[in-house]
Amino acid sequence: MKILITGGCGFAGSNIALSLNAYYKNAQVTVLDNLKRRGSELNILRLTKEGIQFVHGDIRNIEDIRQAGKFDVLIDAAAEPSVLAGINSSLDYLIDTNFIGTKNSLQLAKEYNAKVIFLSTSRVYPIKTLEQIEYVETETRFKIKQKKKINGLSDRYGIGEDFPIHGARSFYGMTKYASELLLQEYIDLFDLNVIINRCGVLTGPYQMGKVDQGVVTLWMAKHFWKKQLSYIGFGGSGKQVRDIMHIDDLSDLLIEQLDNFDLYNKGTFNVGGGTKISISLKELTDWCIKITGNTIPMKAVAETRVADIPIYISDCRKIKAVNGWKPTRSVKTILQDVQLWLEENEKDLKPLLA
Ligand SMILES: NC(=O)c1ccc[n+]([C@@H]2O[C@H](COP(=O)([O-])OP(=O)(O)OC[C@H]3O[C@@H](n4cnc5c(N)ncnc54)[C@H](O)[C@@H]3O)[C@@H](O)[C@H]2O)c1
């Protein structure tokens, strides 16, 4: 089996590549990346020393993908993944990578009759509808308490696949949803074998966290190197909540999906830590203090940024019902693994994350 992972030097792509390479002993895993994300270059050696092939290429150019060779499985993990992309950076780059790049990858997947797993995002759900979610405030977090019915929303489980999809969702969310629509056309017209995983916040080692993307590792890094952080938005209380998922839980899911592709084929699934593995920024601070032993100055910025939402939890009942998959790594495990990664790679990571 030949597996191509686009964006394979990124956080998700590199961790997935190593997991698949270790599990499928006879597979040839190739990663293609243009190394746009700062720090992605650090993964080249980490991957190649395990026998993974690295191709320096850009998915905006189909010939670059072709040069990676024929593949049986495509994991689409190349993207500009910031929700602020297109606002604080080039809209052309965002659309050309996240949409045209996916189109290029799909053209070859069709040509090679390959299976496709697309890493989509919870950001496909529209911001204004997410803002209608009602919540109560506890001492450390917001908690869903919905009075007015919204389809696909449950106080206990969060946001399911039936949540209304119509409305603006950020440029980033738009590019991912546009790719989902394109995938649906490929499924319908060409019977392409595709799984769409709408991931909530993914995190863990090798995530090059920055203010607009990768908040969990950013939080840990700032505590580790005793810098400063800010609670931004929602009155500056730090009570906004997300479910988070260890990247190894996603790798386990992809292995499950590749081993049992027919069970998931042509499906769209919300994937994340769910209510059990969710956290507010305030709670994250407490965990970071516990794990790093460091307390740092925390500023409060009351004003909410564009596209920020107070609460998102993935309702994973649909994917769980397929064959029992569920994430197993706790918040504590995630943060301990990040701490270990920071300790072991302090010299390389300090200029990037501190
Ligand atoms: N990290 C999350 O919390 C999260 C959540 C939901 C979905 N996702 C999706 O998972 C995928 C991977 O995200 P990530 O967190 O690993 O981001 P990342 O930035 O760490 O990785 C993306 C990789 O793609 C590469 N890349 C960017 N533009 C490219 C181009 N034009 N050609 C080739 N390579 C290019 C980057 O250099 C980087 O290595 C993305 O599709 C993202 O939308 C991520």
mmCIF file of C-alpha atoms in Angstrom, residues 16-322:
data_model
loop_
_atom_site.group_PDB
_atom_site.id
_atom_site.type_symbol
_atom_site.label_atom_id
_atom_site.label_comp_id
_atom_site.label_asym_id
_atom_site.label_seq_id
_atom_site.Cartn_x
_atom_site.Cartn_y
_atom_site.Cartn_z
ATOM 1 C CA ILE A 16 -0.064 10.502 11.397
ATOM 2 C CA ALA A 17 2.766 9.550 9.006
ATOM 3 C CA LEU A 18 4.820 8.054 11.834
ATOM 4 C CA SER A 19 1.853 6.166 13.268
ATOM 5 C CA LEU A 20 0.800 4.692 9.907
ATOM 6 C CA ASN A 21 4.406 3.867 9.047
ATOM 7 C CA ALA A 22 4.823 1.974 12.320
ATOM 8 C CA TYR A 23 1.501 0.137 11.991
ATOM 9 C CA TYR A 24 1.558 -0.814 8.296
ATOM 10 C CA LYS A 25 4.948 -2.483 8.105
ATOM 11 C CA ASN A 26 4.709 -3.099 4.343
ATOM 12 C CA ALA A 27 3.376 0.310 3.375
ATOM 13 C CA GLN A 28 5.388 3.041 1.689
ATOM 14 C CA VAL A 29 4.494 6.312 3.377
ATOM 15 C CA THR A 30 5.337 9.516 1.493
ATOM 16 C CA VAL A 31 4.874 13.030 2.834
ATOM 17 C CA LEU A 32 4.607 16.081 0.600
ATOM 18 C CA ASP A 33 5.010 19.544 2.078
ATOM 19 C CA ASN A 34 6.105 23.002 0.936
ATOM 20 C CA LEU A 35 7.396 23.732 4.479
ATOM 21 C CA LYS A 36 5.325 26.904 4.717
ATOM 22 C CA ARG A 37 4.536 26.390 8.396
ATOM 23 C CA ARG A 38 7.370 27.527 10.611
ATOM 24 C CA GLY A 39 8.919 24.521 12.312
ATOM 25 C CA SER A 40 7.668 21.981 9.753
ATOM 26 C CA GLU A 41 11.265 21.603 8.525
ATOM 27 C CA LEU A 42 12.137 20.073 11.915
ATOM 28 C CA ASN A 43 10.051 17.050 10.949
ATOM 29 C CA ILE A 44 12.007 16.084 7.839
ATOM 30 C CA LEU A 45 14.706 14.182 9.715
ATOM 31 C CA ARG A 46 12.211 12.782 12.231
ATOM 32 C CA LEU A 47 10.269 11.250 9.321
ATOM 33 C CA THR A 48 13.031 10.210 6.919
ATOM 34 C CA LYS A 49 14.978 8.362 9.593
ATOM 35 C CA GLU A 50 11.970 6.051 9.923
ATOM 36 C CA GLY A 51 12.011 5.335 6.168
ATOM 37 C CA ILE A 52 9.273 7.816 5.240
ATOM 38 C CA GLN A 53 9.880 9.515 1.921
ATOM 39 C CA PHE A 54 9.863 13.326 1.911
ATOM 40 C CA VAL A 55 8.892 15.248 -1.224
ATOM 41 C CA HIS A 56 9.326 19.012 -1.201
ATOM 42 C CA GLY A 57 6.306 20.182 -3.153
ATOM 43 C CA ASP A 58 3.323 22.463 -3.238
ATOM 44 C CA ILE A 59 -0.239 21.187 -3.604
ATOM 45 C CA ARG A 60 -1.173 24.337 -5.479
ATOM 46 C CA ASN A 61 0.717 22.747 -8.369
ATOM 47 C CA ILE A 62 -0.657 19.363 -9.471
ATOM 48 C CA GLU A 63 2.667 18.401 -11.067
ATOM 49 C CA ASP A 64 4.318 18.639 -7.650
ATOM 50 C CA ILE A 65 1.837 16.103 -6.288
ATOM 51 C CA ARG A 66 2.347 13.881 -9.324
ATOM 52 C CA GLN A 67 6.075 13.883 -8.634
ATOM 53 C CA ALA A 68 5.370 12.173 -5.292
ATOM 54 C CA GLY A 69 4.351 9.074 -7.284
ATOM 55 C CA LYS A 70 1.226 6.975 -7.559
ATOM 56 C CA PHE A 71 -0.650 6.349 -4.316
ATOM 57 C CA ASP A 72 -3.429 4.048 -3.046
ATOM 58 C CA VAL A 73 -4.411 6.231 -0.100
ATOM 59 C CA LEU A 74 -4.409 9.999 0.215
ATOM 60 C CA ILE A 75 -4.518 11.673 3.618
ATOM 61 C CA ASP A 76 -5.232 15.340 2.925
ATOM 62 C CA ALA A 77 -3.520 17.234 5.760
ATOM 63 C CA ALA A 78 -2.027 20.184 3.885
ATOM 64 C CA ALA A 79 -3.637 23.475 4.728
ATOM 65 C CA GLU A 80 -3.327 26.950 6.025
ATOM 66 C CA PRO A 81 -5.164 26.036 9.248
ATOM 67 C CA SER A 82 -5.670 29.360 11.024
ATOM 68 C CA VAL A 83 -9.198 30.638 11.494
ATOM 69 C CA LEU A 84 -7.822 34.151 10.979
ATOM 70 C CA ALA A 85 -6.197 33.265 7.640
ATOM 71 C CA GLY A 86 -7.331 35.460 4.784
ATOM 72 C CA ILE A 87 -7.959 38.247 7.297
ATOM 73 C CA ASN A 88 -4.473 38.607 8.762
ATOM 74 C CA SER A 89 -2.740 36.894 5.826
ATOM 75 C CA SER A 90 -3.183 36.278 2.088
ATOM 76 C CA LEU A 91 -6.661 35.187 1.001
ATOM 77 C CA ASP A 92 -5.168 33.966 -2.292
ATOM 78 C CA TYR A 93 -2.819 31.621 -0.483
ATOM 79 C CA LEU A 94 -5.617 30.309 1.710
ATOM 80 C CA ILE A 95 -7.980 29.543 -1.178
ATOM 81 C CA ASP A 96 -5.248 28.270 -3.504
ATOM 82 C CA THR A 97 -3.958 25.861 -0.874
ATOM 83 C CA ASN A 98 -7.072 24.796 1.008
ATOM 84 C CA PHE A 99 -9.409 24.557 -1.972
ATOM 85 C CA ILE A 100 -7.420 24.407 -5.224
ATOM 86 C CA GLY A 101 -4.789 22.232 -3.534
ATOM 87 C CA THR A 102 -7.480 19.784 -2.445
ATOM 88 C CA LYS A 103 -8.933 19.849 -5.970
ATOM 89 C CA ASN A 104 -5.486 18.978 -7.387
ATOM 90 C CA SER A 105 -5.055 16.139 -4.900
ATOM 91 C CA LEU A 106 -8.502 14.771 -5.716
ATOM 92 C CA GLN A 107 -7.853 14.827 -9.441
ATOM 93 C CA LEU A 108 -4.925 12.478 -8.880
ATOM 94 C CA ALA A 109 -6.819 10.374 -6.333
ATOM 95 C CA LYS A 110 -9.443 9.803 -9.020
ATOM 96 C CA GLU A 111 -6.804 9.018 -11.640
ATOM 97 C CA TYR A 112 -5.168 6.469 -9.312
ATOM 98 C CA ASN A 113 -8.476 5.167 -7.927
ATOM 99 C CA ALA A 114 -7.137 5.943 -4.448
ATOM 100 C CA LYS A 115 -9.008 6.156 -1.160
ATOM 101 C CA VAL A 116 -9.168 9.590 0.428
ATOM 102 C CA ILE A 117 -9.322 10.696 4.051
ATOM 103 C CA PHE A 118 -9.955 14.418 4.352
ATOM 104 C CA LEU A 119 -9.145 16.269 7.572
ATOM 105 C CA SER A 120 -11.932 18.782 7.753
ATOM 106 C CA THR A 121 -12.776 20.991 10.680
ATOM 107 C CA SER A 122 -15.475 21.950 13.152
ATOM 108 C CA ARG A 123 -15.072 25.415 11.617
ATOM 109 C CA VAL A 124 -17.420 24.376 8.802
ATOM 110 C CA TYR A 125 -20.275 25.163 11.218
ATOM 111 C CA PRO A 126 -21.409 28.784 10.885
ATOM 112 C CA ILE A 127 -20.298 31.324 13.443
ATOM 113 C CA LYS A 128 -23.636 33.087 13.944
ATOM 114 C CA THR A 129 -25.412 29.806 14.701
ATOM 115 C CA LEU A 130 -22.649 28.740 17.074
ATOM 116 C CA GLU A 131 -23.088 32.102 18.769
ATOM 117 C CA GLN A 132 -26.744 31.250 19.383
ATOM 118 C CA ILE A 133 -25.722 28.409 21.661
ATOM 119 C CA GLU A 134 -26.882 29.338 25.152
ATOM 120 C CA TYR A 135 -24.643 28.654 28.093
ATOM 121 C CA VAL A 136 -24.278 29.186 31.804
ATOM 122 C CA GLU A 137 -21.120 30.345 33.491
ATOM 123 C CA THR A 138 -19.500 28.203 36.169
ATOM 124 C CA GLU A 139 -16.455 29.294 38.164
ATOM 125 C CA THR A 140 -14.059 28.087 35.469
ATOM 126 C CA ARG A 141 -15.967 27.633 32.198
ATOM 127 C CA PHE A 142 -18.994 28.152 29.986
ATOM 128 C CA LYS A 143 -21.375 25.188 29.909
ATOM 129 C CA ILE A 144 -24.062 24.574 27.240
ATOM 130 C CA LYS A 145 -27.595 25.044 28.543
ATOM 131 C CA GLN A 146 -29.861 25.389 25.539
ATOM 132 C CA LYS A 147 -33.477 26.520 25.890
ATOM 133 C CA LYS A 148 -34.295 27.387 22.247
ATOM 134 C CA LYS A 149 -33.999 24.217 20.147
ATOM 135 C CA ILE A 150 -31.178 24.051 17.593
ATOM 136 C CA ASN A 151 -30.941 20.905 15.465
ATOM 137 C CA GLY A 152 -27.960 18.730 16.194
ATOM 138 C CA LEU A 153 -27.172 20.418 19.513
ATOM 139 C CA SER A 154 -27.186 18.618 22.832
ATOM 140 C CA ASP A 155 -26.332 20.066 26.262
ATOM 141 C CA ARG A 156 -24.639 16.817 27.164
ATOM 142 C CA TYR A 157 -22.816 15.917 23.948
ATOM 143 C CA GLY A 158 -22.323 19.167 22.047
ATOM 144 C CA ILE A 159 -22.481 19.773 18.302
ATOM 145 C CA GLY A 160 -23.481 16.934 15.980
ATOM 146 C CA GLU A 161 -23.392 16.580 12.205
ATOM 147 C CA ASP A 162 -27.039 17.778 11.934
ATOM 148 C CA PHE A 163 -26.157 21.206 13.301
ATOM 149 C CA PRO A 164 -27.325 23.832 10.729
ATOM 150 C CA ILE A 165 -24.622 24.360 8.137
ATOM 151 C CA HIS A 166 -25.851 27.466 6.301
ATOM 152 C CA GLY A 167 -24.082 30.760 7.035
ATOM 153 C CA ALA A 168 -20.676 32.440 7.177
ATOM 154 C CA ARG A 169 -17.975 30.409 8.896
ATOM 155 C CA SER A 170 -14.667 32.328 8.442
ATOM 156 C CA PHE A 171 -12.578 32.252 5.268
ATOM 157 C CA TYR A 172 -10.769 29.205 6.646
ATOM 158 C CA GLY A 173 -13.997 27.339 7.427
ATOM 159 C CA MET A 174 -15.319 28.293 3.991
ATOM 160 C CA THR A 175 -12.319 26.751 2.202
ATOM 161 C CA LYS A 176 -12.702 23.521 4.144
ATOM 162 C CA TYR A 177 -16.456 23.379 3.540
ATOM 163 C CA ALA A 178 -15.935 24.160 -0.151
ATOM 164 C CA SER A 179 -13.535 21.203 -0.251
ATOM 165 C CA GLU A 180 -16.164 19.028 1.424
ATOM 166 C CA LEU A 181 -18.659 20.029 -1.274
ATOM 167 C CA LEU A 182 -16.124 19.192 -3.951
ATOM 168 C CA LEU A 183 -15.536 15.821 -2.316
ATOM 169 C CA GLN A 184 -19.280 15.160 -2.404
ATOM 170 C CA GLU A 185 -19.210 15.749 -6.168
ATOM 171 C CA TYR A 186 -16.339 13.299 -6.575
ATOM 172 C CA ILE A 187 -18.240 10.750 -4.484
ATOM 173 C CA ASP A 188 -21.406 11.200 -6.492
ATOM 174 C CA LEU A 189 -19.977 11.523 -9.990
ATOM 175 C CA PHE A 190 -17.033 9.139 -9.806
ATOM 176 C CA ASP A 191 -17.835 6.902 -6.846
ATOM 177 C CA LEU A 192 -14.589 8.032 -5.183
ATOM 178 C CA ASN A 193 -13.970 6.392 -1.815
ATOM 179 C CA VAL A 194 -13.828 9.218 0.709
ATOM 180 C CA ILE A 195 -14.077 9.743 4.461
ATOM 181 C CA ILE A 196 -14.502 13.236 5.865
ATOM 182 C CA ASN A 197 -13.461 13.799 9.482
ATOM 183 C CA ARG A 198 -14.548 17.160 10.889
ATOM 184 C CA CYS A 199 -11.973 17.572 13.632
ATOM 185 C CA GLY A 200 -12.302 19.812 16.683
ATOM 186 C CA VAL A 201 -9.101 21.101 18.317
ATOM 187 C CA LEU A 202 -6.260 18.650 17.724
ATOM 188 C CA THR A 203 -3.164 18.938 19.839
ATOM 189 C CA GLY A 204 -0.048 17.238 21.140
ATOM 190 C CA PRO A 205 3.705 17.149 20.505
ATOM 191 C CA TYR A 206 5.062 18.772 17.328
ATOM 192 C CA GLN A 207 2.289 21.349 17.142
ATOM 193 C CA MET A 208 3.994 24.678 16.461
ATOM 194 C CA GLY A 209 1.453 26.671 18.480
ATOM 195 C CA LYS A 210 0.897 30.352 17.755
ATOM 196 C CA VAL A 211 -1.637 32.945 18.875
ATOM 197 C CA ASP A 212 -4.087 32.159 16.075
ATOM 198 C CA GLN A 213 -3.568 28.380 15.872
ATOM 199 C CA GLY A 214 -2.446 25.633 18.211
ATOM 200 C CA VAL A 215 -3.501 27.267 21.460
ATOM 201 C CA VAL A 216 -2.826 24.288 23.755
ATOM 202 C CA THR A 217 0.865 23.978 22.885
ATOM 203 C CA LEU A 218 1.188 27.769 22.861
ATOM 204 C CA TRP A 219 -0.191 27.837 26.431
ATOM 205 C CA MET A 220 2.169 25.090 27.576
ATOM 206 C CA ALA A 221 5.175 26.708 25.856
ATOM 207 C CA LYS A 222 4.540 30.120 27.380
ATOM 208 C CA HIS A 223 4.341 28.533 30.822
ATOM 209 C CA PHE A 224 7.398 26.377 30.163
ATOM 210 C CA TRP A 225 9.522 29.411 29.200
ATOM 211 C CA LYS A 226 7.855 31.732 31.757
ATOM 212 C CA LYS A 227 6.482 34.243 29.262
ATOM 213 C CA GLN A 228 3.170 36.077 29.237
ATOM 214 C CA LEU A 229 -0.295 35.224 27.906
ATOM 215 C CA SER A 230 -3.675 36.898 27.471
ATOM 216 C CA TYR A 231 -7.244 35.727 27.757
ATOM 217 C CA ILE A 232 -8.696 37.326 24.648
ATOM 218 C CA GLY A 233 -12.412 37.935 24.231
ATOM 219 C CA PHE A 234 -15.621 37.103 26.091
ATOM 220 C CA GLY A 235 -14.840 39.706 28.744
ATOM 221 C CA GLY A 236 -11.295 38.364 29.227
ATOM 222 C CA SER A 237 -12.510 35.692 31.645
ATOM 223 C CA GLY A 238 -10.772 32.754 29.909
ATOM 224 C CA LYS A 239 -13.945 30.695 30.216
ATOM 225 C CA GLN A 240 -14.286 29.816 26.526
ATOM 226 C CA VAL A 241 -14.377 26.042 26.047
ATOM 227 C CA ARG A 242 -13.202 23.568 23.395
ATOM 228 C CA ASP A 243 -12.936 19.842 23.280
ATOM 229 C CA ILE A 244 -9.371 18.818 22.550
ATOM 230 C CA MET A 245 -7.990 15.594 21.136
ATOM 231 C CA HIS A 246 -4.512 14.046 21.262
ATOM 232 C CA ILE A 247 -3.139 13.661 17.757
ATOM 233 C CA ASP A 248 -2.402 9.974 18.512
ATOM 234 C CA ASP A 249 -6.134 9.450 19.020
ATOM 235 C CA LEU A 250 -6.669 10.779 15.500
ATOM 236 C CA SER A 251 -3.959 8.429 14.175
ATOM 237 C CA ASP A 252 -5.694 5.517 15.914
ATOM 238 C CA LEU A 253 -8.931 6.556 14.224
ATOM 239 C CA LEU A 254 -7.297 6.727 10.782
ATOM 240 C CA ILE A 255 -5.894 3.221 11.241
ATOM 241 C CA GLU A 256 -9.347 2.014 12.263
ATOM 242 C CA GLN A 257 -10.826 3.712 9.183
ATOM 243 C CA LEU A 258 -8.209 2.311 6.806
ATOM 244 C CA ASP A 259 -8.640 -1.186 8.250
ATOM 245 C CA ASN A 260 -12.437 -0.978 7.922
ATOM 246 C CA PHE A 261 -12.842 1.554 5.129
ATOM 247 C CA ASP A 262 -16.224 0.275 3.955
ATOM 248 C CA LEU A 263 -17.784 0.962 7.350
ATOM 249 C CA TYR A 264 -16.923 4.673 7.070
ATOM 250 C CA ASN A 265 -16.880 5.125 3.300
ATOM 251 C CA LYS A 266 -18.604 8.294 2.014
ATOM 252 C CA GLY A 267 -19.425 9.400 5.552
ATOM 253 C CA THR A 268 -18.885 12.729 7.302
ATOM 254 C CA PHE A 269 -18.082 12.562 10.997
ATOM 255 C CA ASN A 270 -17.511 14.978 13.849
ATOM 256 C CA VAL A 271 -14.323 13.919 15.591
ATOM 257 C CA GLY A 272 -12.925 15.303 18.834
ATOM 258 C CA GLY A 273 -12.367 14.840 22.522
ATOM 259 C CA GLY A 274 -16.055 15.415 23.284
ATOM 260 C CA THR A 275 -17.388 16.650 26.605
ATOM 261 C CA LYS A 276 -15.061 14.382 28.610
ATOM 262 C CA ILE A 277 -11.892 15.787 27.054
ATOM 263 C CA SER A 278 -12.828 19.450 26.984
ATOM 264 C CA ILE A 279 -11.235 22.410 28.670
ATOM 265 C CA SER A 280 -11.542 26.187 29.128
ATOM 266 C CA LEU A 281 -8.538 28.500 28.868
ATOM 267 C CA LYS A 282 -8.776 29.172 32.598
ATOM 268 C CA GLU A 283 -8.660 25.440 33.318
ATOM 269 C CA LEU A 284 -5.819 25.061 30.834
ATOM 270 C CA THR A 285 -3.846 27.653 32.790
ATOM 271 C CA ASP A 286 -4.335 25.658 36.002
ATOM 272 C CA TRP A 287 -3.145 22.481 34.272
ATOM 273 C CA CYS A 288 -0.111 24.251 32.794
ATOM 274 C CA ILE A 289 0.870 25.565 36.231
ATOM 275 C CA LYS A 290 0.548 22.048 37.673
ATOM 276 C CA ILE A 291 2.596 20.402 34.940
ATOM 277 C CA THR A 292 5.329 22.994 34.341
ATOM 278 C CA GLY A 293 5.477 24.276 37.941
ATOM 279 C CA ASN A 294 5.448 27.854 36.573
ATOM 280 C CA THR A 295 2.945 30.654 37.105
ATOM 281 C CA ILE A 296 3.053 33.461 34.539
ATOM 282 C CA PRO A 297 1.446 36.904 34.091
ATOM 283 C CA MET A 298 -1.986 36.643 32.466
ATOM 284 C CA LYS A 299 -3.541 39.689 30.826
ATOM 285 C CA ALA A 300 -7.285 40.049 30.188
ATOM 286 C CA VAL A 301 -8.433 41.487 26.855
ATOM 287 C CA ALA A 302 -12.200 41.930 27.024
ATOM 288 C CA GLU A 303 -12.809 42.449 23.301
ATOM 289 C CA THR A 304 -13.657 39.336 21.274
ATOM 290 C CA ARG A 305 -11.731 38.686 18.043
ATOM 291 C CA VAL A 306 -13.459 38.026 14.716
ATOM 292 C CA ALA A 307 -14.502 34.366 14.345
ATOM 293 C CA ASP A 308 -13.958 33.536 18.037
ATOM 294 C CA ILE A 309 -16.686 31.437 19.612
ATOM 295 C CA PRO A 310 -17.428 30.877 23.309
ATOM 296 C CA ILE A 311 -17.959 27.130 23.207
ATOM 297 C CA TYR A 312 -17.513 24.186 20.872
ATOM 298 C CA ILE A 313 -17.722 20.515 21.812
ATOM 299 C CA SER A 314 -17.776 17.739 19.186
ATOM 300 C CA ASP A 315 -20.660 15.327 19.536
ATOM 301 C CA CYS A 316 -18.926 12.106 18.469
ATOM 302 C CA ARG A 317 -21.852 9.720 18.832
ATOM 303 C CA LYS A 318 -22.092 9.112 15.074
ATOM 304 C CA ILE A 319 -18.497 7.990 14.649
ATOM 305 C CA LYS A 320 -18.555 6.017 17.878
ATOM 306 C CA ALA A 321 -21.615 4.132 16.657
ATOM 307 C CA VAL A 322 -19.748 2.852 13.570
#
